[in-house]
Tab-separated table of C-alpha atoms in Angstrom:
chain	number	residue	atom	x	y	z
M	5	MET	CA	58.130	-15.125	34.908
M	6	ASN	CA	58.882	-14.909	38.656
M	7	VAL	CA	56.604	-16.872	40.978
M	8	GLN	CA	56.825	-16.404	44.721
M	9	LEU	CA	56.966	-19.614	46.818
M	10	ASN	CA	56.198	-20.100	50.484
M	11	ASP	CA	58.495	-21.924	52.883
M	12	SER	CA	57.139	-25.290	51.680
M	13	GLY	CA	57.808	-24.446	48.006
M	14	VAL	CA	54.116	-23.922	47.115
M	15	PRO	CA	53.364	-20.925	44.812
M	16	ILE	CA	51.737	-17.980	46.577
M	17	LEU	CA	48.467	-16.991	44.765
M	18	ARG	CA	47.785	-13.275	44.806
M	19	GLN	CA	44.196	-12.162	45.495
M	20	LYS	CA	42.660	-9.837	42.902
M	21	THR	CA	41.957	-6.318	44.022
M	22	PHE	CA	38.376	-4.959	44.011
M	23	GLY	CA	39.141	-2.899	40.947
M	24	GLN	CA	40.421	-5.933	39.084
M	25	LYS	CA	37.286	-7.890	39.969
M	26	VAL	CA	35.033	-5.095	38.689
M	27	LYS	CA	37.034	-4.909	35.463
M	28	THR	CA	36.731	-8.659	34.905
M	29	PHE	CA	32.982	-8.551	35.585
M	30	LEU	CA	32.483	-5.721	33.104
M	31	LEU	CA	34.467	-7.507	30.421
M	32	TRP	CA	32.412	-10.655	30.829
M	33	THR	CA	29.151	-8.630	30.799
M	34	ILE	CA	30.151	-6.886	27.573
M	35	LEU	CA	31.066	-10.233	26.017
M	36	VAL	CA	27.698	-11.749	26.951
M	37	ILE	CA	25.783	-8.711	25.614
M	38	MET	CA	27.718	-8.782	22.337
M	39	THR	CA	27.050	-12.495	21.968
M	40	LEU	CA	23.316	-12.044	22.587
M	41	ALA	CA	23.170	-9.086	20.195
M	42	ALA	CA	24.923	-11.090	17.491
M	43	ALA	CA	22.545	-14.007	18.059
M	44	LEU	CA	19.532	-11.663	17.834
M	45	LEU	CA	20.869	-10.140	14.615
M	46	VAL	CA	21.383	-13.580	13.084
M	47	TYR	CA	17.887	-14.614	14.171
M	48	LEU	CA	16.265	-11.532	12.677
M	49	CYS	CA	18.190	-11.953	9.432
M	50	LEU	CA	17.152	-15.571	9.197
M	51	ALA	CA	13.562	-14.616	10.044
M	52	GLY	CA	13.441	-12.135	7.195
M	53	ALA	CA	16.565	-10.743	5.544
M	54	SER	CA	14.585	-8.832	2.923
M	55	GLU	CA	12.340	-7.303	5.564
M	56	MET	CA	15.368	-6.160	7.579
M	57	ALA	CA	16.895	-4.606	4.469
M	58	ALA	CA	13.613	-2.831	3.636
M	59	LEU	CA	13.474	-1.162	7.038
M	60	THR	CA	16.885	0.415	6.482
M	61	THR	CA	15.530	2.220	3.401
M	62	LEU	CA	12.563	3.847	5.156
M	63	LYS	CA	12.795	7.587	4.481
M	64	LYS	CA	10.631	10.593	5.276
M	65	VAL	CA	10.277	12.638	2.076
M	66	SER	CA	7.929	15.438	3.132
M	67	ASP	CA	6.084	16.761	6.173
M	68	HIS	CA	2.644	15.608	4.951
M	69	PRO	CA	4.061	13.097	6.025
M	70	TYR	CA	5.044	11.162	2.894
M	71	TYR	CA	7.481	8.222	3.205
M	72	THR	CA	9.258	5.891	0.805
M	73	MET	CA	10.623	2.383	1.326
M	74	GLU	CA	12.310	-0.176	-0.954
M	75	TYR	CA	11.387	-3.832	-0.575
M	76	ASP	CA	13.439	-6.322	-2.599
M	77	ASN	CA	13.774	-10.106	-2.960
M	78	PHE	CA	10.757	-10.887	-0.819
M	79	ASN	CA	8.564	-13.953	-0.768
M	80	TYR	CA	5.225	-14.203	1.022
M	81	ASP	CA	4.135	-17.805	0.509
M	82	ASP	CA	4.018	-18.177	4.301
M	83	LEU	CA	1.665	-15.188	4.543
M	84	LEU	CA	-0.640	-16.629	1.874
M	85	SER	CA	-0.804	-19.942	3.707
M	86	GLU	CA	-1.822	-18.053	6.858
M	87	GLU	CA	-5.019	-16.888	5.069
M	88	CYS	CA	-5.353	-13.588	6.934
M	89	ASP	CA	-8.837	-12.036	6.897
M	90	THR	CA	-7.896	-8.399	7.608
M	91	ASN	CA	-4.932	-6.037	7.517
M	92	ASP	CA	-4.726	-6.310	11.296
M	93	GLU	CA	-4.046	-10.026	10.948
M	94	VAL	CA	-1.344	-9.302	8.339
M	95	ILE	CA	0.323	-6.912	10.784
M	96	GLN	CA	0.078	-9.478	13.573
M	97	PHE	CA	1.601	-12.127	11.303
M	98	TYR	CA	4.742	-10.079	10.702
M	99	LYS	CA	4.986	-8.999	14.301
M	100	SER	CA	4.852	-12.639	15.374
M	101	LYS	CA	7.311	-13.627	12.654
M	102	PHE	CA	9.967	-11.348	14.090
M	103	PHE	CA	9.149	-11.213	17.779
M	104	LYS	CA	7.364	-14.509	18.414
M	105	GLY	CA	4.784	-12.860	20.647
M	106	LEU	CA	7.102	-10.497	22.531
M	107	SER	CA	5.467	-7.290	23.738
M	108	GLY	CA	5.509	-4.126	21.642
M	109	ALA	CA	3.336	-1.447	20.124
M	110	PHE	CA	0.509	-2.674	17.967
M	111	PRO	CA	-1.736	-0.429	15.858
M	112	GLY	CA	-5.446	-0.053	16.380
M	113	GLU	CA	-8.190	-1.378	14.187
M	114	ASN	CA	-7.916	-0.315	10.552
M	115	LYS	CA	-10.445	2.177	9.256
M	116	ASN	CA	-11.933	0.184	6.369
M	117	ASP	CA	-15.543	1.164	6.987
M	118	TYR	CA	-16.262	2.713	3.581
M	119	VAL	CA	-14.666	6.075	4.375
M	120	THR	CA	-12.451	6.500	1.283
M	121	ARG	CA	-15.371	8.179	-0.460
M	122	GLY	CA	-15.174	10.563	-3.405
M	123	SER	CA	-12.272	8.607	-4.897
M	124	LEU	CA	-11.794	7.955	-8.603
M	125	ALA	CA	-9.611	5.964	-10.991
M	126	PHE	CA	-9.526	6.011	-14.781
M	127	SER	CA	-7.626	4.684	-17.763
M	128	SER	CA	-7.632	6.314	-21.193
M	129	ARG	CA	-5.965	6.199	-24.595
M	130	THR	CA	-3.734	9.103	-25.664
M	131	ASN	CA	-3.311	10.640	-29.145
M	132	PHE	CA	-0.367	8.324	-29.810
M	133	ASN	CA	-2.141	5.081	-28.881
M	134	ALA	CA	-0.346	5.089	-25.566
M	135	GLN	CA	-2.174	4.804	-22.257
M	136	VAL	CA	-2.634	7.160	-19.362
M	137	ARG	CA	-3.994	6.178	-15.964
M	138	GLY	CA	-4.970	8.317	-12.988
M	139	ARG	CA	-6.311	8.234	-9.448
M	140	ILE	CA	-7.796	10.635	-6.899
M	141	TYR	CA	-7.459	9.275	-3.370
M	142	ASN	CA	-9.664	10.840	-0.703
M	143	SER	CA	-9.455	9.810	2.931
M	144	TYR	CA	-8.541	11.005	6.390
M	145	ASP	CA	-5.417	13.135	6.811
M	146	THR	CA	-3.001	10.259	7.358
M	147	PRO	CA	0.598	9.337	6.395
M	148	ILE	CA	1.254	8.030	2.876
M	149	LEU	CA	3.954	5.452	2.076
M	150	MET	CA	5.396	4.669	-1.358
M	151	VAL	CA	6.805	1.129	-1.469
M	152	ILE	CA	9.083	0.378	-4.423
M	153	ALA	CA	8.920	-3.405	-4.514
M	154	LYS	CA	10.752	-6.174	-6.370
M	155	PRO	CA	9.743	-9.728	-5.393
M	156	GLU	CA	11.956	-12.776	-5.851
M	157	ASN	CA	10.029	-13.890	-8.929
M	158	GLY	CA	7.855	-11.087	-10.232
M	159	TYR	CA	7.573	-7.606	-11.661
M	160	LYS	CA	8.977	-4.511	-10.053
M	161	SER	CA	6.175	-2.217	-8.876
M	162	TRP	CA	5.404	1.132	-7.298
M	163	ASN	CA	2.859	0.782	-4.504
M	164	ILE	CA	0.995	3.464	-2.557
M	165	VAL	CA	-0.153	2.710	0.986
M	166	ASP	CA	-2.548	4.757	3.099
M	167	MET	CA	-1.124	4.135	6.570
M	168	ALA	CA	-4.642	4.423	7.999
M	169	ASP	CA	-5.130	0.937	6.559
M	170	LEU	CA	-2.588	-0.194	9.151
M	171	GLY	CA	-4.414	1.524	11.999
M	172	LEU	CA	-3.048	5.080	11.808
M	173	ASN	CA	-5.944	7.510	11.804
M	174	SER	CA	-4.096	10.779	12.379
M	175	ARG	CA	-0.683	12.329	11.894
M	176	GLU	CA	-0.112	12.127	15.632
M	177	SER	CA	-0.046	8.324	15.365
M	178	ILE	CA	3.033	8.376	13.153
M	179	ASN	CA	5.389	8.141	16.124
M	180	GLN	CA	3.807	4.857	17.168
M	181	TRP	CA	4.378	3.461	13.686
M	182	TYR	CA	7.779	4.965	12.981
M	183	ASN	CA	9.309	4.038	16.344
M	184	ASN	CA	8.117	0.440	15.944
M	185	ALA	CA	9.176	0.089	12.353
M	186	PHE	CA	8.979	-3.708	12.088
M	187	GLN	CA	5.242	-3.502	11.496
M	188	THR	CA	5.901	-1.303	8.440
M	189	VAL	CA	6.890	-4.486	6.626
M	190	ALA	CA	3.187	-5.333	6.671
M	191	ALA	CA	2.497	-2.125	4.718
M	192	SER	CA	3.786	-3.847	1.585
M	193	TYR	CA	0.783	-6.180	1.822
M	194	CYS	CA	-1.782	-3.443	2.480
M	195	VAL	CA	-1.535	-1.681	-0.885
M	196	SER	CA	-4.492	0.260	-2.311
M	197	GLU	CA	-2.894	1.703	-5.471
M	198	GLY	CA	-0.007	0.805	-7.753
M	199	ILE	CA	1.540	-0.004	-11.101
M	200	ASN	CA	4.247	-2.410	-12.229
M	201	SER	CA	7.067	-2.326	-14.764
M	202	GLU	CA	4.743	-3.834	-17.416
M	203	PHE	CA	2.399	-0.853	-16.994
M	204	PHE	CA	-0.308	-2.983	-15.428
M	205	GLY	CA	-2.133	-0.756	-12.948
M	206	VAL	CA	-4.652	-1.450	-10.207
M	207	SER	CA	-6.679	0.799	-7.908
M	208	LEU	CA	-8.603	-0.520	-4.922
M	209	ILE	CA	-11.671	1.646	-4.376
M	210	SER	CA	-14.263	1.311	-1.630
M	211	CYS	CA	-17.837	0.615	-2.746
M	212	PRO	CA	-21.228	-0.148	-1.164
M	213	VAL	CA	-21.306	-3.908	-1.791
M	214	ALA	CA	-18.715	-6.693	-1.996
M	215	GLU	CA	-19.229	-10.367	-1.189
M	216	CYS	CA	-17.197	-13.382	-2.276
M	217	ASP	CA	-18.274	-16.976	-1.693
M	218	ASP	CA	-16.143	-18.888	0.811
M	219	THR	CA	-14.807	-21.934	-1.035
M	220	SER	CA	-11.787	-24.190	-0.650
M	221	LYS	CA	-9.548	-21.629	-2.382
M	222	VAL	CA	-6.897	-19.678	-0.476
M	223	ASN	CA	-8.438	-16.753	1.386
M	224	ILE	CA	-6.821	-13.293	0.991
M	225	THR	CA	-7.661	-9.672	1.775
M	226	PRO	CA	-8.421	-7.283	-1.121
M	227	PHE	CA	-5.190	-5.422	-0.267
M	228	LEU	CA	-3.151	-8.608	-0.542
M	229	ALA	CA	-4.905	-9.240	-3.869
M	230	VAL	CA	-3.416	-5.947	-5.105
M	231	ARG	CA	0.017	-7.172	-4.019
M	232	LEU	CA	-0.428	-10.401	-5.987
M	233	LEU	CA	-1.677	-8.598	-9.089
M	234	LEU	CA	1.210	-6.149	-9.216
M	235	ASP	CA	3.772	-8.894	-8.647
M	236	ARG	CA	2.414	-11.507	-11.036
M	237	VAL	CA	0.376	-10.121	-13.946
M	238	ALA	CA	0.903	-7.842	-16.942
M	239	THR	CA	-2.560	-7.846	-18.548
M	240	VAL	CA	-6.182	-7.406	-17.544
M	241	ASP	CA	-7.037	-10.927	-18.740
M	242	SER	CA	-4.344	-12.506	-16.572
M	243	ALA	CA	-5.485	-10.379	-13.619
M	244	ILE	CA	-8.992	-11.798	-13.880
M	245	ASP	CA	-7.608	-15.331	-14.161
M	246	LEU	CA	-5.435	-14.812	-11.068
M	247	LEU	CA	-8.272	-13.475	-8.910
M	248	LYS	CA	-10.384	-16.519	-9.830
M	249	ASP	CA	-7.850	-18.648	-7.935
M	250	TYR	CA	-8.561	-16.935	-4.596
M	251	ASP	CA	-11.404	-16.147	-2.224
M	252	ILE	CA	-11.380	-12.423	-1.417
M	253	ASP	CA	-12.376	-11.664	2.178
M	254	PHE	CA	-14.204	-8.320	2.414
M	255	SER	CA	-14.846	-8.484	6.151
M	256	GLY	CA	-12.574	-5.443	6.564
M	257	GLY	CA	-14.574	-3.387	4.064
M	258	ALA	CA	-16.220	-3.517	0.627
M	259	TYR	CA	-14.018	-2.755	-2.398
M	260	HIS	CA	-13.862	-3.166	-6.158
M	261	PHE	CA	-10.792	-3.227	-8.421
M	262	SER	CA	-10.049	-0.877	-11.325
M	263	VAL	CA	-7.389	-2.475	-13.573
M	264	SER	CA	-5.781	-1.589	-16.898
M	265	ASP	CA	-2.793	-2.629	-18.998
M	266	LYS	CA	-0.342	-1.232	-21.539
M	267	GLU	CA	-2.393	-2.501	-24.482
M	268	GLY	CA	-5.343	-0.343	-23.508
M	269	LYS	CA	-7.603	-2.965	-21.983
M	270	SER	CA	-9.350	-2.077	-18.753
M	271	ALA	CA	-12.003	-3.464	-16.413
M	272	VAL	CA	-13.760	-2.903	-13.119
M	273	ILE	CA	-13.842	-6.128	-11.113
M	274	GLU	CA	-16.552	-6.454	-8.460
M	275	TYR	CA	-17.960	-9.213	-6.253
M	276	VAL	CA	-21.752	-9.333	-6.207
M	277	ASP	CA	-23.872	-12.079	-4.611
M	278	GLY	CA	-20.700	-14.041	-3.953
M	279	LYS	CA	-19.517	-14.081	-7.580
M	280	MET	CA	-16.989	-12.100	-9.596
M	281	SER	CA	-18.530	-9.516	-11.927
M	282	VAL	CA	-16.404	-7.839	-14.632
M	283	LYS	CA	-17.394	-4.578	-16.331
M	284	TYR	CA	-15.472	-3.561	-19.473
M	285	PRO	CA	-15.697	-0.180	-21.259
M	286	GLU	CA	-18.679	0.467	-23.476
M	287	ALA	CA	-18.298	-0.407	-27.176
M	288	ASN	CA	-16.094	1.992	-29.146
M	289	MET	CA	-14.994	3.726	-25.956
M	290	PHE	CA	-11.289	4.194	-25.273
M	291	HIS	CA	-11.563	5.044	-21.612
M	292	GLN	CA	-13.083	3.741	-18.401
M	293	VAL	CA	-13.881	5.589	-15.184
M	294	CYS	CA	-14.359	3.991	-11.772
M	295	THR	CA	-15.562	5.700	-8.594
M	296	ASN	CA	-17.180	4.399	-5.411
M	297	LYS	CA	-20.412	3.619	-7.263
M	298	MET	CA	-21.114	0.059	-8.392
M	299	GLU	CA	-20.854	-1.016	-12.050
M	300	ASP	CA	-22.664	-4.358	-11.930
M	301	LYS	CA	-26.035	-4.062	-13.686
M	302	ASN	CA	-27.742	-6.050	-10.927
M	303	VAL	CA	-27.006	-3.384	-8.336
M	304	ARG	CA	-26.782	-0.314	-10.565
M	305	SER	CA	-30.489	0.358	-9.962
M	306	ALA	CA	-29.647	1.110	-6.342
M	307	GLU	CA	-28.068	4.397	-7.456
M	308	LYS	CA	-31.353	6.231	-6.901
M	309	ASP	CA	-30.887	5.558	-3.172
M	310	TYR	CA	-27.162	6.223	-3.284
M	311	SER	CA	-25.916	9.005	-1.026
M	312	ASP	CA	-23.840	11.318	-3.224
M	313	ARG	CA	-22.671	13.670	-0.485
M	314	PHE	CA	-19.080	12.816	-1.408
M	315	LYS	CA	-19.812	13.623	-5.094
M	316	GLU	CA	-18.913	10.205	-6.525
M	317	LEU	CA	-21.672	10.265	-9.154
M	318	SER	CA	-20.979	13.817	-10.317
M	319	LEU	CA	-17.243	13.051	-10.371
M	320	TYR	CA	-17.895	9.966	-12.496
M	321	ARG	CA	-20.050	11.895	-14.964
M	322	GLU	CA	-17.570	14.783	-15.185
M	323	PHE	CA	-14.614	12.592	-16.156
M	324	ASP	CA	-16.639	10.315	-18.420
M	325	LYS	CA	-18.132	13.284	-20.270
M	326	THR	CA	-14.740	14.997	-20.677
M	327	PHE	CA	-13.070	11.912	-22.121
M	328	SER	CA	-15.966	11.212	-24.478
M	329	ALA	CA	-15.953	14.810	-25.768
M	330	MET	CA	-12.221	14.710	-26.429
M	331	TYR	CA	-12.565	11.524	-28.459
M	332	ASP	CA	-15.373	13.118	-30.458
M	333	PHE	CA	-12.900	15.846	-31.442
M	334	GLY	CA	-10.243	13.283	-32.336
M	335	LEU	CA	-8.160	14.007	-29.264
M	336	GLY	CA	-6.702	11.803	-26.570
M	337	VAL	CA	-5.666	12.535	-22.995
M	338	ASP	CA	-1.982	12.919	-22.100
M	339	ARG	CA	-0.598	12.707	-18.584
M	340	THR	CA	-0.264	16.493	-18.223
M	341	TYR	CA	-3.938	17.056	-18.978
M	342	ALA	CA	-4.903	14.092	-16.824
M	343	ALA	CA	-2.951	15.543	-13.897
M	344	LEU	CA	-4.719	18.895	-14.354
M	345	MET	CA	-8.119	17.181	-14.339
M	346	LEU	CA	-7.225	15.253	-11.210
M	347	ASN	CA	-5.934	18.300	-9.358
M	348	ASP	CA	-8.982	20.347	-10.343
M	349	ALA	CA	-11.225	17.671	-8.861
M	350	ALA	CA	-9.160	17.311	-5.678
M	351	GLN	CA	-10.747	18.359	-2.395
M	352	THR	CA	-8.820	20.469	0.097
M	353	ILE	CA	-8.278	18.614	3.360
M	354	ALA	CA	-10.669	19.977	5.952
M	355	SER	CA	-9.191	22.072	8.741
M	356	THR	CA	-12.029	21.254	11.142
M	357	ASN	CA	-14.481	18.413	11.519
M	358	GLU	CA	-17.350	20.567	10.265
M	359	ASP	CA	-15.620	21.529	7.012
M	360	HIS	CA	-16.246	18.225	5.268
M	361	PHE	CA	-19.482	16.440	6.146
M	362	GLY	CA	-18.565	16.131	9.812
M	363	THR	CA	-15.673	13.771	9.152
M	364	ASN	CA	-12.258	14.082	10.698
M	365	MET	CA	-9.785	16.061	8.541
M	366	TYR	CA	-11.074	14.546	5.286
M	367	GLY	CA	-9.978	15.423	1.761
M	368	THR	CA	-7.657	14.464	-1.131
M	369	LEU	CA	-4.474	12.902	0.206
M	370	TYR	CA	-2.921	12.463	-3.216
M	371	VAL	CA	-3.508	12.334	-6.949
M	372	VAL	CA	-1.361	10.079	-9.118
M	373	SER	CA	-1.040	9.792	-12.904
M	374	TYR	CA	0.774	7.263	-15.107
M	375	ASP	CA	2.036	7.612	-18.688
M	376	SER	CA	2.867	4.500	-20.740
M	377	ALA	CA	4.668	6.533	-23.455
M	378	LYS	CA	7.196	7.979	-21.013
M	379	MET	CA	6.858	5.056	-18.586
M	380	GLN	CA	6.570	7.472	-15.700
M	381	MET	CA	4.305	8.057	-12.747
M	382	ASN	CA	3.732	11.303	-10.892
M	383	ILE	CA	2.237	11.617	-7.423
M	384	ILE	CA	1.144	14.931	-5.942
M	385	ILE	CA	0.543	15.076	-2.195
M	386	GLU	CA	-2.289	17.323	-0.912
M	387	SER	CA	-2.523	19.114	-4.313
M	388	ASP	CA	0.846	20.759	-3.603
M	389	THR	CA	2.247	20.850	-7.148
M	390	LYS	CA	5.185	23.063	-6.159
M	391	SER	CA	6.847	21.249	-3.274
M	392	GLN	CA	5.133	17.838	-2.999
M	393	SER	CA	5.157	16.553	-6.580
M	394	TYR	CA	7.275	13.440	-7.194
M	395	THR	CA	8.022	11.622	-10.467
M	396	TYR	CA	9.186	7.997	-10.710
M	397	ASP	CA	10.660	6.173	-13.691
M	398	LEU	CA	8.825	2.913	-14.416
M	399	LYS	CA	11.361	1.524	-16.864
């Protein structure tokens, strides 16, 4: 290498040109940005590797819109210890977990003000001593998310989330949610319907009354209770035992639980006067129906003052009578017939506010049926059996 020297023998240092200076600056800037990006990626992965992986699986399936997401190897002990009172606090927990208070879109208040009226869940025995379960879900015209979940230590489950329970009250809000996808992680803890690989199913249905005493037990939302049940139990008895270990906070809305298992046991679990109340099927009955009406005998007398404009009582009687008649003829209910019953009872989503009791775009968002013999579930969005019917293998 040739180095020029001055008359005193000292090397002559060449000054960089302007172009060389700009090039050096750009290289250093790129290096700094790449370093910060790598650090952010490492931080996010450490903050929640399973949550990051789940977000990469988020997929739009239909234009309802209907989405799916896979959520594996997750653990939410830190969320339980936070003792969130509402879904909004669950969302805020995960936002803070990732962003530590940085600014970003945040959904509005959730809609849990007893608006999911006219809903129904049932469990029934089939001809072959298998079990079939079904659900009609009525609400505002909002996005639906299917979360296929597998916790670190628990059962795989298929979970249905009404995104209105995360603050989305119209289809137009989907861009706020989708473009800020980190808060979708919270959707896995705001589940209102689901079943696990042991064929234990649970439906969360709004009702007029729900009150749980505040004790020293860990406080959870009813939606988070569904998450715990699907992850940790396989039978109705174990579900009741698990719920006894927690205080359920109904400040976001009153709900009761319809649960059933593969062995044919079912129950409606309510909270009346601060205590758990469990209603099992009547003697010699092989089915149980649950709508928005209460089952506890202490509040059943209030039915005479119950507003049935959403047809909960007539819906209850229709399904209960049909099942009873079929048993009288020595027949059971298979998933195909159950799906037909559910679709027949579905309500078309209103096209204007006046079309359905003055509410905003209200109707049947989905019907879902489960078959223990085939270990399958089928969900039909907006009663569209031709192009929005989806079947999942529960094995």
